[in-house]
Amino acid sequence: MSWEEGRGRGAGEADLGTMRYPTRALVELAAIRENVRLIRETAGGAEVMAMVKADGYGHGAAAVAGAALAGGAGRIGVAYVEEALALREAGVGVPVMAMVCTRGDEYGRAVAAGVDLGVGGLRLLEEVAEAAVDAGRAARVHLAVDTGMTREGANAQGWPELVERALKAQASGRVEIVGIWSHLACADEPGHPSVAAQARVFREAVELAERAGVRPEVRHLANSAAALYLPETRWDLVRPGIAIYGLHPAPGLPDPGLRPAMTVVSQIAFTKRAAAGSGVSYGHAYTTPRDANVALVPAGYADGVPRNGGGVLELLAGGARRRIAGRVCMDQFVVDLGDDVVEEGDEVVLFGPGDRGEPTAQDWAEALGTISYEVVTRIGGRVPRTHLD
Ligand SMILES: *Cc1c(COP(=O)(O)O)cnc(C)c1O
């Protein structure tokens, strides 16, 4: 399938197809489906909760959720209650879990909509249980235990009391304990001593809760890297995020065969001949070494091309990899083509799966000193997403 053929057929295209915008993020839903299928096979009998927080890591949360469910996911995870409610409004009917619950969130609406809530503290539990009384139905909670990341969840001192209070709230019909969960700090480094330590603490926390009478539907600990590489962490459910988008959660480890779903394209806005010694873009951080054809690409840091990518990031333009010349501006950057010729309106590929020789999000991440998560998630809100299927 060519990109052209795909246009006008994907979910969301009705809104985006008429929008004239030079930079676009194309998202292959088939890749997401297949990635989920591969993770599900790898993770054995574990259920899959597809993580679509932050608008599906920049790919479009509702469309990704649909593709992930088609690929065999049974649940959806997000960070915030508002994200979960937006998915309910978009028609997602399977369990949706908000992992990062904060006091004062819209728990009444969340409980009424049957949103699963990650709860790791007593005050939050109380607030959620009160909202359940008003909503007239039990709040579905997943109790969070801090097994050693020192992020969400009750630590070893607080866990017994959280369990006890949750059981009381359950006995009074205000809460239903659906899950027990934690998160790993170093899943992308198998063999890191913290992995075994966290796995052990998690097992102890689960045993304590079950001895106290908790009968959770799902016990879950594994993100993408753990789901793929750490069988002992899979329990009943895995929570892959980055891998469903086809990006490698642990680039040092063997490639499991994922396909990157996002391609970001733009088009040449303008070309001209520049004389040798021309200072390019703000600060003249780049100077043309000789007479050269230069091209303007209308994508900048507002669109997710990081400003510090100037001079280091590559893209595919005129059939070859070129490096961004000089500083990235808010809305545009410049490419030095030497004596090569491109036409105004020609497509350029910022990153993608690599099929045509373009860089991948992982290549960009390495050039920028960050992780692929940040590259795709930062694609700006004004860039239309076109979902291809
Ligand atoms: C984001 C997140 C995940 C997914 O992590 P990946 O590394 O993208 O697979 C899983 N669990 C929690 C709690 C998260 O916040």
CSV table of C-alpha atoms and ligand atoms in Angstrom, one decimal:
chain,number,residue,atom,x,y,z
A,1,MET,CA,0.0,0.0,0.0
A,2,SER,CA,1.4,3.4,-0.9
A,3,TRP,CA,0.8,6.3,1.4
A,4,GLU,CA,-1.3,8.0,-1.3
A,5,GLU,CA,-3.6,5.0,-1.5
A,6,GLY,CA,-4.0,4.9,2.2
A,7,ARG,CA,-5.1,8.5,2.5
A,8,GLY,CA,-8.8,9.1,2.9
A,9,ARG,CA,-9.5,5.7,4.2
A,10,GLY,CA,-8.2,5.7,7.8
A,11,ALA,CA,-10.0,6.4,11.0
A,12,GLY,CA,-10.1,10.2,11.6
A,13,GLU,CA,-9.5,10.9,8.0
A,14,ALA,CA,-12.9,12.6,7.7
A,15,ASP,CA,-11.6,15.4,9.9
A,16,LEU,CA,-8.0,15.6,8.7
A,17,GLY,CA,-8.3,14.9,5.0
A,18,THR,CA,-9.5,18.3,4.2
A,19,MET,CA,-6.9,20.1,6.4
A,20,ARG,CA,-4.0,21.6,4.5
A,21,TYR,CA,-1.0,21.3,6.6
A,22,PRO,CA,2.5,20.5,5.3
A,23,THR,CA,3.7,18.2,8.1
A,24,ARG,CA,1.7,15.1,8.9
A,25,ALA,CA,2.0,12.1,11.1
A,26,LEU,CA,0.9,8.9,9.3
A,27,VAL,CA,0.0,6.1,11.6
A,28,GLU,CA,-0.2,2.5,10.3
A,29,LEU,CA,-2.9,0.9,12.4
A,30,ALA,CA,-2.0,-2.5,10.9
A,31,ALA,CA,1.4,-2.2,12.4
A,32,ILE,CA,-0.1,-1.6,15.8
A,33,ARG,CA,-2.4,-4.6,15.5
A,34,GLU,CA,0.5,-6.8,14.5
A,35,ASN,CA,2.8,-5.5,17.3
A,36,VAL,CA,0.1,-6.2,19.9
A,37,ARG,CA,-0.4,-9.7,18.4
A,38,LEU,CA,3.4,-10.3,18.6
A,39,ILE,CA,3.6,-9.1,22.2
A,40,ARG,CA,0.6,-11.2,23.2
A,41,GLU,CA,2.2,-14.3,21.7
A,42,THR,CA,5.4,-13.6,23.4
A,43,ALA,CA,3.8,-12.9,26.8
A,44,GLY,CA,2.2,-16.4,26.8
A,45,GLY,CA,-1.1,-16.5,28.6
A,46,ALA,CA,-1.0,-13.0,30.0
A,47,GLU,CA,-3.7,-10.5,29.1
A,48,VAL,CA,-2.6,-7.3,27.4
A,49,MET,CA,-3.5,-3.8,28.6
A,50,ALA,CA,-2.4,-1.5,25.8
A,51,MET,CA,-1.0,1.8,27.1
A,52,VAL,CA,-2.3,4.8,25.2
A,53,LYS,CA,-1.5,7.6,27.6
A,54,ALA,CA,-0.4,11.0,26.2
A,55,ASP,CA,-2.7,10.6,23.1
A,56,GLY,CA,-1.3,7.2,22.4
A,57,TYR,CA,2.3,8.3,22.7
A,58,GLY,CA,1.5,10.9,20.0
A,59,HIS,CA,-0.2,8.4,17.7
A,60,GLY,CA,-3.9,9.2,18.5
A,61,ALA,CA,-5.3,7.5,21.6
A,62,ALA,CA,-8.7,6.4,20.3
A,63,ALA,CA,-7.4,5.0,17.0
A,64,VAL,CA,-4.6,3.2,18.7
A,65,ALA,CA,-7.0,1.7,21.3
A,66,GLY,CA,-9.2,0.4,18.5
A,67,ALA,CA,-6.2,-1.2,16.7
A,68,ALA,CA,-4.8,-2.6,19.9
A,69,LEU,CA,-8.1,-4.3,20.7
A,70,ALA,CA,-8.3,-5.7,17.2
A,71,GLY,CA,-4.8,-7.1,17.8
A,72,GLY,CA,-5.9,-8.9,20.9
A,73,ALA,CA,-5.5,-6.4,23.8
A,74,GLY,CA,-8.3,-6.8,26.4
A,75,ARG,CA,-7.8,-3.6,28.3
A,76,ILE,CA,-6.6,-0.1,27.8
A,77,GLY,CA,-4.4,2.0,30.1
A,78,VAL,CA,-3.8,5.7,30.3
A,79,ALA,CA,-2.2,8.1,32.8
A,80,TYR,CA,-5.1,10.4,33.8
A,81,VAL,CA,-8.8,10.1,34.5
A,82,GLU,CA,-9.6,12.7,31.9
A,83,GLU,CA,-7.8,10.5,29.3
A,84,ALA,CA,-9.9,7.5,30.3
A,85,LEU,CA,-13.1,9.5,30.1
A,86,ALA,CA,-12.2,10.7,26.7
A,87,LEU,CA,-11.8,7.1,25.5
A,88,ARG,CA,-15.2,6.1,27.0
A,89,GLU,CA,-16.7,9.0,25.1
A,90,ALA,CA,-15.0,7.7,22.0
A,91,GLY,CA,-16.8,4.4,22.5
A,92,VAL,CA,-14.1,2.3,24.1
A,93,GLY,CA,-16.2,-0.2,26.2
A,94,VAL,CA,-13.5,-2.5,27.6
A,95,PRO,CA,-11.8,-1.9,31.0
A,96,VAL,CA,-9.9,1.4,30.9
A,97,MET,CA,-7.4,2.1,33.7
A,98,ALA,CA,-6.1,5.5,34.8
A,99,MET,CA,-2.8,4.9,36.4
A,100,VAL,CA,-2.0,8.4,37.8
A,101,CYS,CA,-4.9,9.4,40.0
A,102,THR,CA,-4.6,12.7,41.8
A,103,ARG,CA,-6.8,14.1,44.5
A,104,GLY,CA,-9.6,16.2,43.3
A,105,ASP,CA,-10.0,14.3,40.0
A,106,GLU,CA,-13.4,13.7,38.6
A,107,TYR,CA,-14.0,10.5,40.5
A,108,GLY,CA,-17.8,10.7,40.4
A,109,ARG,CA,-17.7,10.7,36.6
A,110,ALA,CA,-14.9,8.1,36.5
A,111,VAL,CA,-16.8,5.7,38.8
A,112,ALA,CA,-20.0,6.2,36.9
A,113,ALA,CA,-18.2,5.5,33.6
A,114,GLY,CA,-16.7,2.3,35.1
A,115,VAL,CA,-13.1,3.6,34.8
A,116,ASP,CA,-10.5,1.5,36.7
A,117,LEU,CA,-8.4,3.6,39.1
A,118,GLY,CA,-4.8,3.1,40.2
A,119,VAL,CA,-4.8,3.8,44.0
A,120,GLY,CA,-1.7,3.8,46.1
A,121,GLY,CA,-2.6,6.0,49.1
A,122,LEU,CA,-5.1,6.1,51.9
A,123,ARG,CA,-6.4,9.6,51.3
A,124,LEU,CA,-6.9,8.9,47.6
A,125,LEU,CA,-8.7,5.6,48.5
A,126,GLU,CA,-11.0,7.6,50.8
A,127,GLU,CA,-11.8,10.1,48.1
A,128,VAL,CA,-12.5,7.4,45.5
A,129,ALA,CA,-14.7,5.5,48.0
A,130,GLU,CA,-16.7,8.7,48.7
A,131,ALA,CA,-17.2,9.3,45.0
A,132,ALA,CA,-18.5,5.8,44.7
A,133,VAL,CA,-21.3,6.5,47.3
A,134,ASP,CA,-22.4,9.5,45.2
A,135,ALA,CA,-22.2,7.5,42.0
A,136,GLY,CA,-24.2,4.6,43.4
A,137,ARG,CA,-21.8,2.0,42.3
A,138,ALA,CA,-18.5,0.5,43.5
A,139,ALA,CA,-15.3,2.1,42.3
A,140,ARG,CA,-13.0,-0.3,40.4
A,141,VAL,CA,-9.5,0.1,41.9
A,142,HIS,CA,-6.1,-1.5,41.3
A,143,LEU,CA,-4.0,-1.1,44.4
A,144,ALA,CA,-0.5,0.2,43.7
A,145,VAL,CA,2.4,-1.1,45.7
A,146,ASP,CA,5.8,0.6,45.5
A,147,THR,CA,8.2,-2.3,45.1
A,148,GLY,CA,11.3,-0.2,44.8
A,149,MET,CA,10.9,2.5,42.1
A,150,THR,CA,9.8,5.1,44.7
A,151,ARG,CA,7.2,6.4,42.4
A,152,GLU,CA,3.5,5.5,42.7
A,153,GLY,CA,2.1,3.1,45.3
A,154,ALA,CA,2.3,2.3,49.0
A,155,ASN,CA,5.6,1.1,50.2
A,156,ALA,CA,6.2,-1.9,52.5
A,157,GLN,CA,5.3,0.1,55.6
A,158,GLY,CA,2.0,1.4,54.1
A,159,TRP,CA,0.9,-1.6,52.1
A,160,PRO,CA,-0.8,-3.7,54.9
A,161,GLU,CA,-3.0,-0.7,55.9
A,162,LEU,CA,-3.9,0.2,52.3
A,163,VAL,CA,-5.0,-3.4,51.8
A,164,GLU,CA,-7.0,-3.5,55.0
A,165,ARG,CA,-8.8,-0.2,54.3
A,166,ALA,CA,-9.5,-1.3,50.7
A,167,LEU,CA,-11.0,-4.5,52.0
A,168,LYS,CA,-13.2,-2.5,54.4
A,169,ALA,CA,-14.3,-0.3,51.5
A,170,GLN,CA,-15.0,-3.3,49.5
A,171,ALA,CA,-17.1,-4.9,52.2
A,172,SER,CA,-19.2,-1.8,52.4
A,173,GLY,CA,-19.8,-1.9,48.6
A,174,ARG,CA,-17.9,1.3,47.8
A,175,VAL,CA,-14.9,-0.3,46.2
A,176,GLU,CA,-14.1,-3.4,44.1
A,177,ILE,CA,-10.5,-4.4,44.2
A,178,VAL,CA,-9.8,-5.4,40.6
A,179,GLY,CA,-6.1,-5.5,40.6
A,180,ILE,CA,-2.7,-5.3,42.4
A,181,TRP,CA,0.1,-3.7,40.5
A,182,SER,CA,3.5,-2.1,40.5
A,183,HIS,CA,6.0,-0.7,38.0
A,184,LEU,CA,9.7,-1.7,37.3
A,185,ALA,CA,12.5,0.9,37.3
A,186,CYS,CA,15.0,-1.0,35.2
A,187,ALA,CA,13.0,-3.5,33.1
A,188,ASP,CA,15.0,-2.4,30.0
A,189,GLU,CA,18.2,-3.7,31.7
A,190,PRO,CA,17.6,-7.4,32.3
A,191,GLY,CA,20.0,-8.6,35.0
A,192,HIS,CA,19.9,-5.3,36.8
A,193,PRO,CA,19.6,-6.3,40.5
A,194,SER,CA,16.6,-4.1,41.1
A,195,VAL,CA,14.5,-6.3,38.8
A,196,ALA,CA,14.8,-9.4,40.9
A,197,ALA,CA,14.4,-7.3,44.1
A,198,GLN,CA,11.2,-5.6,42.8
A,199,ALA,CA,9.8,-8.9,41.6
A,200,ARG,CA,10.4,-10.4,45.0
A,201,VAL,CA,8.7,-7.5,46.8
A,202,PHE,CA,5.8,-7.7,44.4
A,203,ARG,CA,5.3,-11.4,45.2
A,204,GLU,CA,5.3,-10.7,48.9
A,205,ALA,CA,2.9,-7.8,48.5
A,206,VAL,CA,0.5,-10.0,46.5
A,207,GLU,CA,0.8,-12.8,49.0
A,208,LEU,CA,0.0,-10.5,51.9
A,209,ALA,CA,-3.0,-9.1,50.1
A,210,GLU,CA,-4.3,-12.5,49.2
A,211,ARG,CA,-3.8,-13.8,52.8
A,212,ALA,CA,-5.9,-10.8,53.9
A,213,GLY,CA,-8.7,-11.8,51.6
A,214,VAL,CA,-8.1,-9.8,48.4
A,215,ARG,CA,-9.1,-11.8,45.2
A,216,PRO,CA,-7.9,-9.6,42.4
A,217,GLU,CA,-8.8,-10.3,38.8
A,218,VAL,CA,-5.4,-9.2,37.6
A,219,ARG,CA,-1.9,-8.8,39.2
A,220,HIS,CA,0.4,-6.8,36.9
A,221,LEU,CA,4.0,-5.5,36.9
A,222,ALA,CA,5.3,-5.6,33.3
A,223,ASN,CA,5.8,-2.8,30.8
A,224,SER,CA,7.0,-3.5,27.3
A,225,ALA,CA,10.5,-4.5,28.1
A,226,ALA,CA,9.4,-6.8,30.9
A,227,ALA,CA,6.6,-8.3,28.8
A,228,LEU,CA,9.1,-9.1,26.1
A,229,TYR,CA,12.2,-10.1,28.1
A,230,LEU,CA,11.3,-10.9,31.7
A,231,PRO,CA,8.9,-13.8,31.8
A,232,GLU,CA,8.9,-13.9,35.6
A,233,THR,CA,7.2,-10.5,35.7
A,234,ARG,CA,4.3,-11.2,33.5
A,235,TRP,CA,1.7,-12.4,36.1
A,236,ASP,CA,-1.9,-12.1,34.7
A,237,LEU,CA,-1.5,-9.0,32.6
A,238,VAL,CA,1.2,-7.1,30.8
A,239,ARG,CA,1.1,-3.3,30.2
A,240,PRO,CA,3.0,-2.6,27.0
A,241,GLY,CA,3.3,1.0,25.7
A,242,ILE,CA,6.2,1.7,23.5
A,243,ALA,CA,6.3,-1.7,21.9
A,244,ILE,CA,2.8,-1.5,20.6
A,245,TYR,CA,3.9,1.5,18.6
A,246,GLY,CA,6.7,-0.7,17.1
A,247,LEU,CA,9.6,1.0,18.9
A,248,HIS,CA,12.1,-1.0,20.8
A,249,PRO,CA,11.9,-0.8,24.5
A,250,ALA,CA,15.5,-1.9,25.1
A,251,PRO,CA,17.5,-1.1,22.0
A,252,GLY,CA,20.5,-3.1,23.2
A,253,LEU,CA,18.5,-6.4,23.2
A,254,PRO,CA,17.5,-8.6,20.2
A,255,ASP,CA,14.9,-7.0,17.9
A,256,PRO,CA,11.6,-8.8,18.6
A,257,GLY,CA,10.3,-7.9,15.1
A,258,LEU,CA,8.2,-4.9,15.9
A,259,ARG,CA,7.2,-2.4,13.2
A,260,PRO,CA,7.3,1.3,13.9
A,261,ALA,CA,3.8,2.6,13.2
A,262,MET,CA,4.5,6.3,12.8
A,263,THR,CA,5.9,8.1,9.8
A,264,VAL,CA,6.3,11.9,9.9
A,265,VAL,CA,6.4,13.6,6.5
A,266,SER,CA,6.6,17.1,5.4
A,267,GLN,CA,7.1,18.8,2.1
A,268,ILE,CA,9.7,21.2,0.7
A,269,ALA,CA,8.3,24.7,1.0
A,270,PHE,CA,10.9,26.6,-0.9
A,271,THR,CA,14.3,26.1,-2.5
A,272,LYS,CA,17.0,28.5,-3.6
A,273,ARG,CA,20.7,28.7,-4.5
A,274,ALA,CA,22.9,30.0,-1.6
A,275,ALA,CA,26.4,31.3,-2.1
A,276,ALA,CA,29.3,29.7,-0.3
A,277,GLY,CA,29.7,31.2,3.2
A,278,SER,CA,26.0,31.9,3.7
A,279,GLY,CA,25.1,31.8,7.4
A,280,VAL,CA,22.0,29.6,7.9
A,281,SER,CA,19.1,30.2,10.4
A,282,TYR,CA,19.3,31.8,13.8
A,283,GLY,CA,22.7,32.4,15.2
A,284,HIS,CA,24.4,31.3,12.0
A,285,ALA,CA,25.2,28.0,13.6
A,286,TYR,CA,25.8,26.5,10.1
A,287,THR,CA,27.5,28.2,7.2
A,288,THR,CA,27.3,26.7,3.6
A,289,PRO,CA,30.8,25.4,2.8
A,290,ARG,CA,30.3,26.0,-0.9
A,291,ASP,CA,27.6,27.3,-3.3
A,292,ALA,CA,24.6,25.0,-2.5
A,293,ASN,CA,20.9,24.4,-3.1
A,294,VAL,CA,19.1,24.9,0.2
A,295,ALA,CA,15.6,23.8,1.0
A,296,LEU,CA,13.2,25.0,3.6
A,297,VAL,CA,11.2,22.3,5.4
A,298,PRO,CA,8.1,23.7,7.2
A,299,ALA,CA,8.4,21.8,10.5
A,300,GLY,CA,9.9,23.1,13.7
A,301,TYR,CA,10.1,22.7,17.4
A,302,ALA,CA,6.4,23.5,17.7
A,303,ASP,CA,5.8,20.4,15.6
A,304,GLY,CA,8.2,18.2,17.6
A,305,VAL,CA,11.5,18.6,15.8
A,306,PRO,CA,13.6,19.4,18.8
A,307,ARG,CA,15.5,22.7,18.7
A,308,ASN,CA,18.7,20.9,19.7
A,309,GLY,CA,18.3,18.6,16.6
A,310,GLY,CA,19.9,21.3,14.5
A,311,GLY,CA,23.2,19.9,13.0
A,312,VAL,CA,22.5,16.4,14.3
A,313,LEU,CA,19.1,15.1,13.0
A,314,GLU,CA,18.8,13.5,9.6
A,315,LEU,CA,15.8,13.2,7.3
A,316,LEU,CA,15.1,11.7,3.9
A,317,ALA,CA,15.0,14.5,1.2
A,318,GLY,CA,15.4,14.1,-2.5
A,319,GLY,CA,16.1,10.4,-2.1
A,320,ALA,CA,19.0,10.8,0.3
A,321,ARG,CA,19.7,11.3,4.0
A,322,ARG,CA,20.4,14.9,4.8
A,323,ARG,CA,21.2,16.6,8.1
A,324,ILE,CA,19.3,19.6,9.4
A,325,ALA,CA,21.5,22.7,8.7
A,326,GLY,CA,21.7,25.1,11.5
A,327,ARG,CA,19.1,25.8,14.2
A,328,VAL,CA,15.6,24.4,14.1
A,329,CYS,CA,13.2,27.3,14.3
A,330,MET,CA,9.6,27.2,15.8
A,331,ASP,CA,8.0,26.4,12.4
A,332,GLN,CA,10.8,25.5,10.0
A,333,PHE,CA,14.3,24.4,9.3
A,334,VAL,CA,16.8,24.4,6.4
A,335,VAL,CA,18.6,21.5,4.6
A,336,ASP,CA,21.8,21.9,2.6
A,337,LEU,CA,21.4,19.8,-0.6
A,338,GLY,CA,24.8,20.6,-2.1
A,339,ASP,CA,24.2,20.4,-5.9
A,340,ASP,CA,21.3,18.0,-5.6
A,341,VAL,CA,17.9,19.3,-6.8
A,342,VAL,CA,14.6,18.9,-5.1
A,343,GLU,CA,11.3,20.5,-6.1
A,344,GLU,CA,9.1,22.7,-4.0
A,345,GLY,CA,6.2,20.5,-2.9
A,346,ASP,CA,8.4,17.3,-2.8
A,347,GLU,CA,7.8,15.1,0.1
A,348,VAL,CA,10.4,14.7,2.8
A,349,VAL,CA,10.4,12.0,5.5
A,350,LEU,CA,11.5,13.0,9.0
A,351,PHE,CA,11.4,9.6,10.5
A,352,GLY,CA,9.5,6.3,9.9
A,353,PRO,CA,9.9,2.6,9.9
A,354,GLY,CA,13.0,2.9,7.7
A,355,ASP,CA,11.5,1.2,4.6
A,356,ARG,CA,12.7,4.0,2.2
A,357,GLY,CA,16.0,4.6,4.0
A,358,GLU,CA,14.6,7.3,6.2
A,359,PRO,CA,15.8,7.5,9.9
A,360,THR,CA,13.7,5.8,12.6
A,361,ALA,CA,12.5,7.5,15.8
A,362,GLN,CA,15.2,5.4,17.5
A,363,ASP,CA,17.8,7.0,15.2
A,364,TRP,CA,16.5,10.4,16.2
A,365,ALA,CA,16.5,9.5,19.9
A,366,GLU,CA,20.1,8.4,19.7
A,367,ALA,CA,21.2,11.6,17.9
A,368,LEU,CA,19.3,13.7,20.5
A,369,GLY,CA,20.5,11.7,23.6
A,370,THR,CA,17.0,10.7,24.6
A,371,ILE,CA,14.6,7.7,24.1
A,372,SER,CA,12.2,7.0,21.2
A,373,TYR,CA,9.3,7.6,23.6
A,374,GLU,CA,10.0,11.3,23.7
A,375,VAL,CA,10.5,11.6,19.9
A,376,VAL,CA,7.1,10.3,19.0
A,377,THR,CA,5.2,11.8,22.0
A,378,ARG,CA,6.6,15.3,21.3
A,379,ILE,CA,5.1,15.5,17.8
A,380,GLY,CA,3.1,18.6,18.2
A,381,GLY,CA,-0.6,19.1,18.6
A,382,ARG,CA,-1.0,21.0,15.4
A,383,VAL,CA,0.4,18.1,13.2
A,384,PRO,CA,-2.6,16.2,11.8
A,385,ARG,CA,-2.5,12.4,12.4
A,386,THR,CA,-3.6,10.4,9.5
A,387,HIS,CA,-4.5,6.8,10.4
A,388,LEU,CA,-3.9,4.3,7.6
A,389,ASP,CA,-5.6,1.0,7.5
B,1,LIG,C1,3.8,4.1,30.6
B,1,LIG,C2,3.6,3.0,31.5
B,1,LIG,C3,3.7,1.7,31.0
B,1,LIG,C4,4.2,1.4,29.6
B,1,LIG,O1,5.6,1.5,29.5
B,1,LIG,P1,6.4,1.1,28.2
B,1,LIG,O2,7.8,1.2,28.6
B,1,LIG,O3,6.0,2.2,27.2
B,1,LIG,O4,6.0,-0.2,27.8
B,1,LIG,C5,3.4,0.6,31.8
B,1,LIG,N1,3.0,0.8,33.1
B,1,LIG,C6,2.9,2.1,33.6
B,1,LIG,C7,2.5,2.3,35.0
B,1,LIG,C8,3.2,3.2,32.8
B,1,LIG,O5,3.2,4.4,33.4
